[in-house]
PDB file of C-alpha atoms and ligand atoms in Angstrom:
ATOM      1  CA  MET A   1       0.057   0.007  -0.127  1.00 44.00           C
ATOM      2  CA  VAL A   2       2.739   2.251  -0.969  1.00 38.00           C
ATOM      3  CA  ASN A   3      -0.728   4.693  -2.057  1.00 41.00           C
ATOM      4  CA  SER A   4      -2.686   4.960   0.667  1.00 41.00           C
ATOM      5  CA  ALA A   5      -5.314   7.452  -0.204  1.00 49.00           C
ATOM      6  CA  GLY A   6      -8.289   6.151   0.534  1.00 88.00           C
ATOM      7  CA  THR A   7      -6.915   3.016   2.537  1.00 94.00           C
ATOM      8  CA  VAL A   8      -9.432   2.296   5.154  1.00 96.00           C
ATOM      9  CA  VAL A   9      -8.050   0.455   8.511  1.00 97.00           C
ATOM     10  CA  VAL A  10      -9.900  -0.226  11.447  1.00 98.00           C
ATOM     11  CA  LEU A  11      -8.717  -0.756  15.108  1.00 98.00           C
ATOM     12  CA  LEU A  12     -10.004  -3.781  16.585  1.00 98.00           C
ATOM     13  CA  GLY A  13      -9.138  -4.409  20.505  1.00 97.00           C
ATOM     14  CA  SER A  14     -10.705  -4.834  23.748  1.00 96.00           C
ATOM     15  CA  PRO A  15     -10.797  -1.485  25.880  1.00 95.00           C
ATOM     16  CA  GLY A  16      -7.427  -0.156  27.179  1.00 93.00           C
ATOM     17  CA  VAL A  17      -5.760  -2.113  25.021  1.00 95.00           C
ATOM     18  CA  GLY A  18      -4.327   1.305  23.204  1.00 93.00           C
ATOM     19  CA  LYS A  19      -5.996   2.047  19.998  1.00 95.00           C
ATOM     20  CA  GLY A  20      -6.892   5.152  20.905  1.00 93.00           C
ATOM     21  CA  THR A  21      -2.996   6.371  21.261  1.00 92.00           C
ATOM     22  CA  GLN A  22      -2.179   4.182  18.216  1.00 96.00           C
ATOM     23  CA  GLY A  23      -5.102   5.246  16.158  1.00 96.00           C
ATOM     24  CA  VAL A  24      -3.943   9.117  17.021  1.00 95.00           C
ATOM     25  CA  ARG A  25      -0.430   8.547  15.860  1.00 96.00           C
ATOM     26  CA  LEU A  26      -1.429   6.399  12.855  1.00 95.00           C
ATOM     27  CA  GLY A  27      -3.467   9.274  11.691  1.00 95.00           C
ATOM     28  CA  ARG A  28      -0.982  11.952  12.540  1.00 95.00           C
ATOM     29  CA  GLU A  29       2.135  10.242  10.599  1.00 95.00           C
ATOM     30  CA  LEU A  30       0.092   9.203   7.633  1.00 93.00           C
ATOM     31  CA  GLY A  31      -1.762  12.342   7.211  1.00 94.00           C
ATOM     32  CA  TRP A  32      -5.196   9.671   7.258  1.00 94.00           C
ATOM     33  CA  ALA A  33      -8.381  10.663   9.170  1.00 95.00           C
ATOM     34  CA  HIS A  34      -8.382   8.877  12.858  1.00 96.00           C
ATOM     35  CA  VAL A  35     -12.317   8.295  13.430  1.00 96.00           C
ATOM     36  CA  SER A  36     -13.140   7.446  17.150  1.00 96.00           C
ATOM     37  CA  THR A  37     -16.819   6.952  17.927  1.00 97.00           C
ATOM     38  CA  GLY A  38     -16.045   7.247  21.773  1.00 95.00           C
ATOM     39  CA  ASP A  39     -14.732  10.764  20.792  1.00 94.00           C
ATOM     40  CA  LEU A  40     -17.419  11.728  18.828  1.00 96.00           C
ATOM     41  CA  LEU A  41     -19.504  10.679  21.510  1.00 96.00           C
ATOM     42  CA  ARG A  42     -17.542  12.412  24.428  1.00 93.00           C
ATOM     43  CA  ALA A  43     -17.363  15.789  22.256  1.00 95.00           C
ATOM     44  CA  ALA A  44     -21.315  15.277  21.998  1.00 95.00           C
ATOM     45  CA  ARG A  45     -21.779  15.138  25.621  1.00 94.00           C
ATOM     46  CA  ARG A  46     -19.497  17.858  26.112  1.00 93.00           C
ATOM     47  CA  ALA A  47     -21.804  20.233  23.897  1.00 96.00           C
ATOM     48  CA  GLY A  48     -24.906  18.977  25.114  1.00 95.00           C
ATOM     49  CA  THR A  49     -26.394  17.842  21.871  1.00 95.00           C
ATOM     50  CA  PRO A  50     -29.455  15.404  22.583  1.00 94.00           C
ATOM     51  CA  LEU A  51     -27.191  12.777  20.798  1.00 94.00           C
ATOM     52  CA  GLY A  52     -24.807  13.253  24.047  1.00 95.00           C
ATOM     53  CA  HIS A  53     -27.690  13.136  26.324  1.00 95.00           C
ATOM     54  CA  GLU A  54     -28.735  10.086  24.856  1.00 95.00           C
ATOM     55  CA  ALA A  55     -25.277   8.265  24.873  1.00 96.00           C
ATOM     56  CA  GLN A  56     -24.822   9.281  28.284  1.00 95.00           C
ATOM     57  CA  ARG A  57     -26.058   6.460  29.991  1.00 93.00           C
ATOM     58  CA  TYR A  58     -24.909   3.660  27.900  1.00 96.00           C
ATOM     59  CA  MET A  59     -21.133   5.209  28.304  1.00 95.00           C
ATOM     60  CA  ASP A  60     -21.195   5.727  31.971  1.00 91.00           C
ATOM     61  CA  ALA A  61     -22.944   2.342  32.499  1.00 92.00           C
ATOM     62  CA  GLY A  62     -19.920   0.921  30.213  1.00 93.00           C
ATOM     63  CA  GLU A  63     -22.890  -0.373  27.860  1.00 96.00           C
ATOM     64  CA  LEU A  64     -22.814  -0.050  23.780  1.00 98.00           C
ATOM     65  CA  VAL A  65     -24.734   2.757  22.415  1.00 98.00           C
ATOM     66  CA  PRO A  66     -27.370   1.405  19.929  1.00 98.00           C
ATOM     67  CA  ASP A  67     -26.439   0.609  16.554  1.00 98.00           C
ATOM     68  CA  ASP A  68     -28.720   3.098  15.002  1.00 96.00           C
ATOM     69  CA  VAL A  69     -26.953   5.903  16.990  1.00 96.00           C
ATOM     70  CA  ILE A  70     -23.616   5.285  16.087  1.00 97.00           C
ATOM     71  CA  ILE A  71     -24.215   4.063  12.442  1.00 96.00           C
ATOM     72  CA  ASP A  72     -25.967   7.899  11.647  1.00 94.00           C
ATOM     73  CA  LEU A  73     -23.163   9.068  13.835  1.00 95.00           C
ATOM     74  CA  VAL A  74     -20.361   7.664  11.250  1.00 95.00           C
ATOM     75  CA  ARG A  75     -22.334   7.857   8.229  1.00 94.00           C
ATOM     76  CA  GLU A  76     -22.823  11.894   9.070  1.00 92.00           C
ATOM     77  CA  HIS A  77     -18.936  12.039  10.062  1.00 92.00           C
ATOM     78  CA  LEU A  78     -18.350  10.349   6.855  1.00 91.00           C
ATOM     79  CA  GLY A  79     -20.418  11.942   4.560  1.00 88.00           C
ATOM     80  CA  GLY A  80     -18.014  15.378   5.388  1.00 86.00           C
ATOM     81  CA  MET A  81     -14.875  13.696   4.694  1.00 89.00           C
ATOM     82  CA  ASP A  82     -12.835  13.303   1.403  1.00 89.00           C
ATOM     83  CA  PRO A  83     -12.837   9.748   0.419  1.00 87.00           C
ATOM     84  CA  GLY A  84      -9.422   9.934  -1.343  1.00 90.00           C
ATOM     85  CA  ARG A  85      -8.238  10.285   2.346  1.00 92.00           C
ATOM     86  CA  GLY A  86      -7.098   7.335   4.528  1.00 94.00           C
ATOM     87  CA  VAL A  87      -8.709   6.556   7.595  1.00 96.00           C
ATOM     88  CA  VAL A  88      -8.605   4.708  10.473  1.00 97.00           C
ATOM     89  CA  PHE A  89     -11.486   3.662  12.803  1.00 98.00           C
ATOM     90  CA  ASP A  90     -10.813   3.036  16.366  1.00 97.00           C
ATOM     91  CA  GLY A  91     -13.510   1.974  18.674  1.00 97.00           C
ATOM     92  CA  PHE A  92     -15.980   1.474  15.270  1.00 98.00           C
ATOM     93  CA  PRO A  93     -17.489  -1.078  14.422  1.00 98.00           C
ATOM     94  CA  ARG A  94     -18.090  -2.407  18.062  1.00 98.00           C
ATOM     95  CA  THR A  95     -20.788  -4.891  16.147  1.00 98.00           C
ATOM     96  CA  VAL A  96     -21.376  -7.242  13.274  1.00 98.00           C
ATOM     97  CA  ALA A  97     -24.437  -5.121  12.249  1.00 98.00           C
ATOM     98  CA  GLN A  98     -21.942  -2.026  12.808  1.00 98.00           C
ATOM     99  CA  ALA A  99     -19.319  -3.823  10.278  1.00 98.00           C
ATOM    100  CA  GLU A 100     -22.406  -4.401   7.860  1.00 98.00           C
ATOM    101  CA  ALA A 101     -23.332  -1.134   7.844  1.00 97.00           C
ATOM    102  CA  LEU A 102     -19.784   0.417   7.650  1.00 97.00           C
ATOM    103  CA  ASP A 103     -19.257  -2.308   4.538  1.00 97.00           C
ATOM    104  CA  GLY A 104     -22.387  -0.474   2.932  1.00 96.00           C
ATOM    105  CA  VAL A 105     -21.292   3.140   3.725  1.00 94.00           C
ATOM    106  CA  LEU A 106     -17.733   2.315   2.259  1.00 94.00           C
ATOM    107  CA  ALA A 107     -19.354   0.513  -0.940  1.00 92.00           C
ATOM    108  CA  GLY A 108     -21.650   3.390  -1.788  1.00 90.00           C
ATOM    109  CA  GLU A 109     -17.823   5.601  -2.123  1.00 88.00           C
ATOM    110  CA  GLY A 110     -16.113   3.130  -3.786  1.00 89.00           C
ATOM    111  CA  ARG A 111     -13.979   1.395  -1.325  1.00 92.00           C
ATOM    112  CA  ALA A 112     -13.640  -1.046   1.332  1.00 95.00           C
ATOM    113  CA  VAL A 113     -11.813  -2.205   4.889  1.00 97.00           C
ATOM    114  CA  ASN A 114      -8.609  -2.748   3.699  1.00 96.00           C
ATOM    115  CA  ALA A 115      -6.847  -4.288   7.446  1.00 96.00           C
ATOM    116  CA  THR A 116      -8.191  -4.850  10.424  1.00 97.00           C
ATOM    117  CA  ALA A 117      -5.436  -5.054  13.199  1.00 97.00           C
ATOM    118  CA  LEU A 118      -6.681  -6.983  16.161  1.00 98.00           C
ATOM    119  CA  LEU A 119      -4.825  -5.254  19.526  1.00 98.00           C
ATOM    120  CA  GLU A 120      -4.421  -7.921  22.018  1.00 97.00           C
ATOM    121  CA  ALA A 121      -3.177  -7.550  25.475  1.00 96.00           C
ATOM    122  CA  PRO A 122      -4.480 -10.261  28.854  1.00 96.00           C
ATOM    123  CA  GLU A 123      -7.087  -9.042  30.476  1.00 94.00           C
ATOM    124  CA  PRO A 124      -5.551  -8.676  33.820  1.00 95.00           C
ATOM    125  CA  VAL A 125      -3.727  -5.810  32.140  1.00 94.00           C
ATOM    126  CA  LEU A 126      -6.460  -4.377  30.830  1.00 95.00           C
ATOM    127  CA  PHE A 127      -8.080  -3.934  33.573  1.00 96.00           C
ATOM    128  CA  ARG A 128      -5.040  -2.533  35.296  1.00 95.00           C
ATOM    129  CA  ARG A 129      -4.668  -0.273  32.813  1.00 93.00           C
ATOM    130  CA  ILE A 130      -8.710   1.709  32.789  1.00 94.00           C
ATOM    131  CA  SER A 131      -9.793   0.860  36.129  1.00 96.00           C
ATOM    132  CA  GLY A 132      -6.325   3.063  37.780  1.00 96.00           C
ATOM    133  CA  ARG A 133      -6.819   5.702  35.469  1.00 95.00           C
ATOM    134  CA  ARG A 134      -6.624   8.901  37.596  1.00 96.00           C
ATOM    135  CA  SER A 135      -6.762  12.517  35.899  1.00 94.00           C
ATOM    136  CA  SER A 136      -5.813  16.079  36.866  1.00 95.00           C
ATOM    137  CA  PRO A 137      -8.435  18.595  35.566  1.00 92.00           C
ATOM    138  CA  GLY A 138      -5.799  19.937  33.501  1.00 90.00           C
ATOM    139  CA  GLY A 139      -5.750  16.749  31.374  1.00 88.00           C
ATOM    140  CA  ARG A 140      -2.511  15.184  33.075  1.00 93.00           C
ATOM    141  CA  VAL A 141      -3.285  11.236  33.090  1.00 92.00           C
ATOM    142  CA  TYR A 142      -1.682   9.015  35.891  1.00 96.00           C
ATOM    143  CA  ASN A 143      -2.320   5.165  36.899  1.00 95.00           C
ATOM    144  CA  VAL A 144      -2.343   4.170  40.060  1.00 96.00           C
ATOM    145  CA  TYR A 145      -0.546   1.047  39.490  1.00 94.00           C
ATOM    146  CA  PHE A 146       1.775   1.562  36.386  1.00 91.00           C
ATOM    147  CA  ASP A 147       2.323   5.612  37.300  1.00 93.00           C
ATOM    148  CA  PRO A 148       0.912   6.653  40.714  1.00 97.00           C
ATOM    149  CA  PRO A 149       1.040  10.553  42.004  1.00 97.00           C
ATOM    150  CA  GLU A 150       3.095  11.102  44.900  1.00 97.00           C
ATOM    151  CA  ARG A 151       0.106  12.121  47.099  1.00 96.00           C
ATOM    152  CA  ASP A 152      -2.363   9.753  46.735  1.00 96.00           C
ATOM    153  CA  GLY A 153      -5.644  11.244  45.040  1.00 97.00           C
ATOM    154  CA  PHE A 154      -3.798  14.660  44.132  1.00 97.00           C
ATOM    155  CA  CYS A 155      -1.757  16.024  40.764  1.00 97.00           C
ATOM    156  CA  ASP A 156       1.688  16.345  41.470  1.00 97.00           C
ATOM    157  CA  ASP A 157       1.945  19.473  39.086  1.00 96.00           C
ATOM    158  CA  THR A 158      -1.747  21.647  40.513  1.00 95.00           C
ATOM    159  CA  GLY A 159      -1.978  19.677  44.292  1.00 96.00           C
ATOM    160  CA  GLU A 160      -5.905  19.251  42.652  1.00 96.00           C
ATOM    161  CA  PRO A 161      -7.817  16.253  43.389  1.00 97.00           C
ATOM    162  CA  LEU A 162      -7.628  13.955  40.841  1.00 97.00           C
ATOM    163  CA  ILE A 163     -10.764  12.676  38.771  1.00 96.00           C
ATOM    164  CA  HIS A 164     -12.173   8.876  38.208  1.00 95.00           C
ATOM    165  CA  ARG A 165     -13.780   8.557  35.651  1.00 90.00           C
ATOM    166  CA  ALA A 166     -17.147   6.961  35.586  1.00 88.00           C
ATOM    167  CA  ASP A 167     -16.718   4.291  33.250  1.00 89.00           C
ATOM    168  CA  ASP A 168     -13.317   3.871  34.716  1.00 93.00           C
ATOM    169  CA  GLN A 169     -14.932   2.203  37.413  1.00 95.00           C
ATOM    170  CA  PRO A 170     -14.176  -1.540  38.438  1.00 95.00           C
ATOM    171  CA  GLU A 171     -17.462  -2.640  38.424  1.00 95.00           C
ATOM    172  CA  THR A 172     -18.252  -0.748  34.777  1.00 95.00           C
ATOM    173  CA  VAL A 173     -14.580  -1.673  33.101  1.00 96.00           C
ATOM    174  CA  ARG A 174     -15.678  -5.260  33.800  1.00 96.00           C
ATOM    175  CA  THR A 175     -18.742  -4.800  32.487  1.00 96.00           C
ATOM    176  CA  ARG A 176     -16.701  -2.995  29.303  1.00 96.00           C
ATOM    177  CA  LEU A 177     -14.274  -6.417  29.010  1.00 96.00           C
ATOM    178  CA  ALA A 178     -17.684  -8.341  29.180  1.00 97.00           C
ATOM    179  CA  VAL A 179     -18.833  -6.242  26.341  1.00 97.00           C
ATOM    180  CA  PHE A 180     -15.880  -6.562  24.473  1.00 97.00           C
ATOM    181  CA  ARG A 181     -15.950 -10.656  24.523  1.00 96.00           C
ATOM    182  CA  GLU A 182     -19.742 -10.693  24.190  1.00 97.00           C
ATOM    183  CA  ALA A 183     -20.867  -8.273  21.475  1.00 97.00           C
ATOM    184  CA  THR A 184     -17.039  -7.128  20.007  1.00 97.00           C
ATOM    185  CA  ALA A 185     -14.937 -10.407  19.492  1.00 97.00           C
ATOM    186  CA  PRO A 186     -17.545 -11.985  16.999  1.00 97.00           C
ATOM    187  CA  LEU A 187     -16.039  -9.392  14.363  1.00 98.00           C
ATOM    188  CA  ILE A 188     -12.758 -10.841  14.779  1.00 98.00           C
ATOM    189  CA  GLY A 189     -14.536 -14.010  13.188  1.00 98.00           C
ATOM    190  CA  TYR A 190     -16.006 -11.349  10.566  1.00 98.00           C
ATOM    191  CA  TYR A 191     -12.782 -10.280   9.446  1.00 98.00           C
ATOM    192  CA  GLU A 192     -10.780 -13.142   9.258  1.00 98.00           C
ATOM    193  CA  SER A 193     -13.101 -14.854   7.395  1.00 98.00           C
ATOM    194  CA  ARG A 194     -12.742 -12.050   4.685  1.00 97.00           C
ATOM    195  CA  GLY A 195      -8.999 -12.289   5.228  1.00 97.00           C
ATOM    196  CA  LEU A 196      -8.567  -8.967   6.641  1.00 97.00           C
ATOM    197  CA  LEU A 197      -7.545  -9.719  10.080  1.00 97.00           C
ATOM    198  CA  VAL A 198      -3.984  -9.295  11.354  1.00 96.00           C
ATOM    199  CA  ARG A 199      -3.217  -9.762  15.080  1.00 97.00           C
ATOM    200  CA  VAL A 200      -0.799  -7.440  16.970  1.00 97.00           C
ATOM    201  CA  ALA A 201       0.622  -8.081  20.178  1.00 96.00           C
ATOM    202  CA  ALA A 202      -0.364  -4.450  22.344  1.00 96.00           C
ATOM    203  CA  GLU A 203       1.279  -5.774  25.927  1.00 92.00           C
ATOM    204  CA  GLY A 204       4.916  -4.232  25.074  1.00 89.00           C
ATOM    205  CA  HIS A 205       6.066  -0.084  24.658  1.00 91.00           C
ATOM    206  CA  ILE A 206       3.609   1.884  22.613  1.00 92.00           C
ATOM    207  CA  ASP A 207       6.730   2.311  19.853  1.00 95.00           C
ATOM    208  CA  GLN A 208       6.729  -1.346  19.634  1.00 95.00           C
ATOM    209  CA  VAL A 209       3.016  -1.804  19.187  1.00 96.00           C
ATOM    210  CA  TYR A 210       3.475   1.209  16.486  1.00 96.00           C
ATOM    211  CA  ALA A 211       6.138  -0.393  14.918  1.00 96.00           C
ATOM    212  CA  ALA A 212       4.246  -3.614  14.586  1.00 95.00           C
ATOM    213  CA  LEU A 213       0.966  -1.892  13.932  1.00 96.00           C
ATOM    214  CA  LEU A 214       2.643   0.071  10.703  1.00 95.00           C
ATOM    215  CA  ALA A 215       3.751  -3.191   9.370  1.00 93.00           C
ATOM    216  CA  ALA A 216       0.416  -5.387  10.016  1.00 91.00           C
ATOM    217  CA  VAL A 217      -1.584  -2.668   8.290  1.00 88.00           C
ATOM    218  CA  GLY A 218       1.190  -2.783   5.374  1.00 82.00           C
ATOM    219  CA  GLU A 219       2.774   0.964   5.617  1.00 69.00           C
TER     220      GLU A 219
HETATM  221  P1  AMP B 301     -14.278   4.007  23.769  1.00 62.53           P
HETATM  222  O1  AMP B 301     -13.489   5.417  24.277  1.00 62.53           O
HETATM  223  O2  AMP B 301     -13.922   3.814  22.235  1.00 62.53           O
HETATM  224  O3  AMP B 301     -13.507   3.258  25.177  1.00 62.53           O
HETATM  225  O4  AMP B 301     -15.980   4.424  24.098  1.00 62.53           O
HETATM  226  C1  AMP B 301     -16.500   4.747  25.424  1.00 62.53           C
HETATM  227  C2  AMP B 301     -17.541   4.301  25.593  1.00 62.53           C
HETATM  228  O5  AMP B 301     -18.617   5.037  24.113  1.00 62.53           O
HETATM  229  C3  AMP B 301     -18.041   3.163  25.393  1.00 62.53           C
HETATM  230  O6  AMP B 301     -18.249   2.267  26.421  1.00 62.53           O
HETATM  231  C4  AMP B 301     -19.638   3.095  24.553  1.00 62.53           C
HETATM  232  O7  AMP B 301     -20.137   3.291  25.742  1.00 62.53           O
HETATM  233  C5  AMP B 301     -19.491   3.769  23.737  1.00 62.53           C
HETATM  234  N1  AMP B 301     -19.237   3.494  22.419  1.00 62.53           N
HETATM  235  C6  AMP B 301     -17.898   4.002  21.376  1.00 62.53           C
HETATM  236  N2  AMP B 301     -18.004   3.568  20.760  1.00 62.53           N
HETATM  237  C7  AMP B 301     -19.174   2.839  20.143  1.00 62.53           C
HETATM  238  C8  AMP B 301     -19.491   2.113  19.191  1.00 62.53           C
HETATM  239  N3  AMP B 301     -18.736   1.876  17.850  1.00 62.53           N
HETATM  240  N4  AMP B 301     -20.833   1.461  19.396  1.00 62.53           N
HETATM  241  C9  AMP B 301     -21.148   1.526  20.553  1.00 62.53           C
HETATM  242  N5  AMP B 301     -21.084   2.409  21.386  1.00 62.53           N
HETATM  243  C10 AMP B 301     -20.046   2.959  21.373  1.00 62.53           C
END
């Protein structure tokens, strides 16, 4: 894929596996659009739109937002984009119905998913990565297991109390991991049977994972 115009890559993987970090970097370095439905939903929540309001209770509970809502959101978002530009999807599709809808939308633009990278790491690691996350109001992110602040519960820079997001609470994280296994893992077979799935070990250093991801998507 030397000429990557219009290439479509899907990042698949459990919550906490690093799809966001890797997706942002892939987009930035290849000049592709990075489309994260989680980010689009969080932006809608911050803007206080009806969509944001509807999504909130699902997100806080760690459940999936209904397929029709997500599919409309993605369709609208893609509609405003240049189909000649590469795109990396992160956190979408999350169900077989969403994957089928994506195939339909892309077909309408004369393109298709070119590769799906399945990022993999053991569930206990993912559980600690997400449930241990704390952030300062200024945006600095800590992890109580891997990167704790000096004083428990407070930002090293500003002394402000750290925030533990509703969807990062242990019970909600358990739900999110279970939702991946039940609703999203069937996509592994969906893309594998189409010859599009590449597995990427995602437990190591961010740079190593990125290199493996680039190789996996043929860049
Ligand atoms: P993420 O940042 O990708 O982990 O998404 C955060 C939350 O947004 C998820 O736990 C879901 O509640 C919701 N969400 C994001 N993307 C989707 C999607 N493709 N389908 C359904 N719900 C989604």
